[in-house]
Amino acid sequence: NEGGADSFNGGRKLRTLITRIYSCPTSAANTNFDHRFNMAEQNKRELMMLNSETQHPPVMVSSRWNPTPDHLKALEEIYQQGTRTPSADHMKQITAQLRRYGKIEAKNVFYWLQIPKQQSP
């Protein structure tokens, strides 16, 4: 078998060197889980460190509407004019006008106008 593959390199056959990674299907999942768990723990530690560094208590943000005096004055005028249940378009117009006095939404206008007001003598 001269000139064949067996005669090359002194008659020894060459085989391809392949690096094989033997792994169990769950070992990759476990490694991924461990990585995520470690990252979560690291994030928790960093958050705790940040919280301990700041001397200020966390700021609480209220979702409740707090009307300004200008809001109240304008709404009282609208109420005195007899407006109790404005149409959706009218409510949008009122809300747009009242936004110059601060944060307000159409639902705030609607609910405020629904509450019975005491009439002045």
PDB file of C-alpha atoms in Angstrom:
ATOM      1  CA  ASN A   1       0.000   0.000   0.000  1.00  0.00           C
ATOM      2  CA  GLU A   2       2.683   2.397  -1.024  1.00  0.00           C
ATOM      3  CA  GLY A   3       1.673   5.997  -1.519  1.00  0.00           C
ATOM      4  CA  GLY A   4      -1.511   5.385   0.431  1.00  0.00           C
ATOM      5  CA  ALA A   5      -2.573   6.931   3.661  1.00  0.00           C
ATOM      6  CA  ASP A   6      -0.998   4.091   5.644  1.00  0.00           C
ATOM      7  CA  SER A   7       2.464   4.761   4.268  1.00  0.00           C
ATOM      8  CA  PHE A   8       2.372   8.394   5.252  1.00  0.00           C
ATOM      9  CA  ASN A   9       4.139   9.154   8.533  1.00  0.00           C
ATOM     10  CA  GLY A  10       5.825   5.800   8.845  1.00  0.00           C
ATOM     11  CA  GLY A  11       2.736   3.721   8.290  1.00  0.00           C
ATOM     12  CA  ARG A  12       0.801   5.217  11.167  1.00  0.00           C
ATOM     13  CA  LYS A  13      -2.653   6.510  10.564  1.00  0.00           C
ATOM     14  CA  LEU A  14      -3.323  10.049  11.562  1.00  0.00           C
ATOM     15  CA  ARG A  15      -6.495  10.844  13.328  1.00  0.00           C
ATOM     16  CA  THR A  16      -8.098  14.176  13.758  1.00  0.00           C
ATOM     17  CA  LEU A  17      -7.681  15.688  17.154  1.00  0.00           C
ATOM     18  CA  ILE A  18     -11.008  16.887  18.389  1.00  0.00           C
ATOM     19  CA  THR A  19     -11.505  18.458  21.743  1.00  0.00           C
ATOM     20  CA  ARG A  20     -14.617  17.014  23.212  1.00  0.00           C
ATOM     21  CA  ILE A  21     -16.496  18.569  26.008  1.00  0.00           C
ATOM     22  CA  TYR A  22     -18.393  16.015  27.944  1.00  0.00           C
ATOM     23  CA  SER A  23     -21.264  17.510  29.836  1.00  0.00           C
ATOM     24  CA  CYS A  24     -24.462  16.429  31.285  1.00  0.00           C
ATOM     25  CA  PRO A  25     -27.479  18.376  29.943  1.00  0.00           C
ATOM     26  CA  THR A  26     -28.351  19.473  33.465  1.00  0.00           C
ATOM     27  CA  SER A  27     -24.846  20.671  34.266  1.00  0.00           C
ATOM     28  CA  ALA A  28     -25.164  23.549  31.781  1.00  0.00           C
ATOM     29  CA  ALA A  29     -28.531  24.462  33.256  1.00  0.00           C
ATOM     30  CA  ASN A  30     -27.097  24.273  36.769  1.00  0.00           C
ATOM     31  CA  THR A  31     -24.180  26.481  35.764  1.00  0.00           C
ATOM     32  CA  ASN A  32     -26.589  29.004  34.257  1.00  0.00           C
ATOM     33  CA  PHE A  33     -28.771  28.881  37.383  1.00  0.00           C
ATOM     34  CA  ASP A  34     -25.739  29.288  39.644  1.00  0.00           C
ATOM     35  CA  HIS A  35     -24.608  32.305  37.609  1.00  0.00           C
ATOM     36  CA  ARG A  36     -28.043  33.946  37.827  1.00  0.00           C
ATOM     37  CA  PHE A  37     -28.276  33.176  41.548  1.00  0.00           C
ATOM     38  CA  ASN A  38     -24.837  34.663  42.165  1.00  0.00           C
ATOM     39  CA  MET A  39     -25.733  37.762  40.141  1.00  0.00           C
ATOM     40  CA  ALA A  40     -28.968  38.178  42.126  1.00  0.00           C
ATOM     41  CA  GLU A  41     -27.039  37.874  45.392  1.00  0.00           C
ATOM     42  CA  GLN A  42     -24.457  40.388  44.175  1.00  0.00           C
ATOM     43  CA  ASN A  43     -27.195  42.830  43.144  1.00  0.00           C
ATOM     44  CA  LYS A  44     -28.852  42.438  46.550  1.00  0.00           C
ATOM     45  CA  ARG A  45     -25.552  43.127  48.350  1.00  0.00           C
ATOM     46  CA  GLU A  46     -24.887  46.200  46.191  1.00  0.00           C
ATOM     47  CA  LEU A  47     -28.372  47.523  46.875  1.00  0.00           C
ATOM     48  CA  MET A  48     -27.919  47.004  50.611  1.00  0.00           C
ATOM     49  CA  MET A  49     -24.586  48.841  50.458  1.00  0.00           C
ATOM     50  CA  LEU A  50     -26.160  51.751  48.576  1.00  0.00           C
ATOM     51  CA  ASN A  51     -29.007  51.934  51.065  1.00  0.00           C
ATOM     52  CA  SER A  52     -26.626  51.894  54.016  1.00  0.00           C
ATOM     53  CA  GLU A  53     -24.510  54.658  52.458  1.00  0.00           C
ATOM     54  CA  THR A  54     -27.416  57.035  52.106  1.00  0.00           C
ATOM     55  CA  GLN A  55     -28.538  58.696  55.297  1.00  0.00           C
ATOM     56  CA  HIS A  56     -31.868  59.797  53.832  1.00  0.00           C
ATOM     57  CA  PRO A  57     -35.017  57.706  54.176  1.00  0.00           C
ATOM     58  CA  PRO A  58     -36.583  56.548  50.905  1.00  0.00           C
ATOM     59  CA  VAL A  59     -38.812  59.121  49.273  1.00  0.00           C
ATOM     60  CA  MET A  60     -42.456  58.144  49.250  1.00  0.00           C
ATOM     61  CA  VAL A  61     -44.357  59.272  46.180  1.00  0.00           C
ATOM     62  CA  SER A  62     -48.081  59.621  46.608  1.00  0.00           C
ATOM     63  CA  SER A  63     -50.382  58.839  43.727  1.00  0.00           C
ATOM     64  CA  ARG A  64     -53.126  60.886  45.361  1.00  0.00           C
ATOM     65  CA  TRP A  65     -54.031  64.180  43.727  1.00  0.00           C
ATOM     66  CA  ASN A  66     -53.335  67.261  45.830  1.00  0.00           C
ATOM     67  CA  PRO A  67     -55.135  70.262  44.340  1.00  0.00           C
ATOM     68  CA  THR A  68     -53.419  73.610  44.510  1.00  0.00           C
ATOM     69  CA  PRO A  69     -55.339  76.658  45.783  1.00  0.00           C
ATOM     70  CA  ASP A  70     -55.622  77.788  42.148  1.00  0.00           C
ATOM     71  CA  HIS A  71     -57.129  74.414  41.180  1.00  0.00           C
ATOM     72  CA  LEU A  72     -59.700  74.744  43.945  1.00  0.00           C
ATOM     73  CA  LYS A  73     -60.589  78.325  43.047  1.00  0.00           C
ATOM     74  CA  ALA A  74     -61.124  77.466  39.374  1.00  0.00           C
ATOM     75  CA  LEU A  75     -63.098  74.301  40.164  1.00  0.00           C
ATOM     76  CA  GLU A  76     -65.320  76.187  42.600  1.00  0.00           C
ATOM     77  CA  GLU A  77     -66.058  78.778  39.915  1.00  0.00           C
ATOM     78  CA  ILE A  78     -66.963  76.034  37.437  1.00  0.00           C
ATOM     79  CA  TYR A  79     -69.187  74.392  40.058  1.00  0.00           C
ATOM     80  CA  GLN A  80     -70.888  77.700  40.894  1.00  0.00           C
ATOM     81  CA  GLN A  81     -71.705  78.122  37.198  1.00  0.00           C
ATOM     82  CA  GLY A  82     -73.754  74.906  37.457  1.00  0.00           C
ATOM     83  CA  THR A  83     -71.368  72.454  35.827  1.00  0.00           C
ATOM     84  CA  ARG A  84     -71.808  69.064  37.507  1.00  0.00           C
ATOM     85  CA  THR A  85     -71.327  66.423  34.813  1.00  0.00           C
ATOM     86  CA  PRO A  86     -69.382  67.909  31.898  1.00  0.00           C
ATOM     87  CA  SER A  87     -69.056  66.002  28.635  1.00  0.00           C
ATOM     88  CA  ALA A  88     -65.770  64.219  27.946  1.00  0.00           C
ATOM     89  CA  ASP A  89     -64.657  67.012  25.607  1.00  0.00           C
ATOM     90  CA  HIS A  90     -65.576  69.722  28.110  1.00  0.00           C
ATOM     91  CA  MET A  91     -63.737  67.845  30.860  1.00  0.00           C
ATOM     92  CA  LYS A  92     -60.615  67.653  28.655  1.00  0.00           C
ATOM     93  CA  GLN A  93     -60.821  71.417  28.084  1.00  0.00           C
ATOM     94  CA  ILE A  94     -61.209  72.140  31.798  1.00  0.00           C
ATOM     95  CA  THR A  95     -58.307  69.804  32.631  1.00  0.00           C
ATOM     96  CA  ALA A  96     -56.070  71.413  30.003  1.00  0.00           C
ATOM     97  CA  GLN A  97     -56.793  74.870  31.454  1.00  0.00           C
ATOM     98  CA  LEU A  98     -56.159  73.709  35.032  1.00  0.00           C
ATOM     99  CA  ARG A  99     -52.799  72.114  34.161  1.00  0.00           C
ATOM    100  CA  ARG A 100     -51.180  75.529  34.230  1.00  0.00           C
ATOM    101  CA  TYR A 101     -51.694  75.403  38.023  1.00  0.00           C
ATOM    102  CA  GLY A 102     -50.098  71.984  38.469  1.00  0.00           C
ATOM    103  CA  LYS A 103     -50.629  68.305  37.902  1.00  0.00           C
ATOM    104  CA  ILE A 104     -54.253  67.314  37.328  1.00  0.00           C
ATOM    105  CA  GLU A 105     -56.117  64.669  35.359  1.00  0.00           C
ATOM    106  CA  ALA A 106     -59.623  64.581  33.885  1.00  0.00           C
ATOM    107  CA  LYS A 107     -60.724  62.061  36.509  1.00  0.00           C
ATOM    108  CA  ASN A 108     -59.763  64.571  39.234  1.00  0.00           C
ATOM    109  CA  VAL A 109     -62.037  67.165  37.624  1.00  0.00           C
ATOM    110  CA  PHE A 110     -64.851  64.630  37.239  1.00  0.00           C
ATOM    111  CA  TYR A 111     -64.751  63.382  40.828  1.00  0.00           C
ATOM    112  CA  TRP A 112     -64.344  66.863  42.312  1.00  0.00           C
ATOM    113  CA  LEU A 113     -67.474  68.079  40.511  1.00  0.00           C
ATOM    114  CA  GLN A 114     -69.443  65.028  41.730  1.00  0.00           C
ATOM    115  CA  ILE A 115     -68.995  65.826  45.412  1.00  0.00           C
ATOM    116  CA  PRO A 116     -71.899  67.944  46.746  1.00  0.00           C
ATOM    117  CA  LYS A 117     -70.640  71.345  47.876  1.00  0.00           C
ATOM    118  CA  GLN A 118     -72.046  73.482  50.660  1.00  0.00           C
ATOM    119  CA  GLN A 119     -73.673  76.598  49.337  1.00  0.00           C
ATOM    120  CA  SER A 120     -72.660  79.933  50.852  1.00  0.00           C
ATOM    121  CA  PRO A 121     -75.586  81.950  52.327  1.00  0.00           C
TER     122      PRO A 121
END
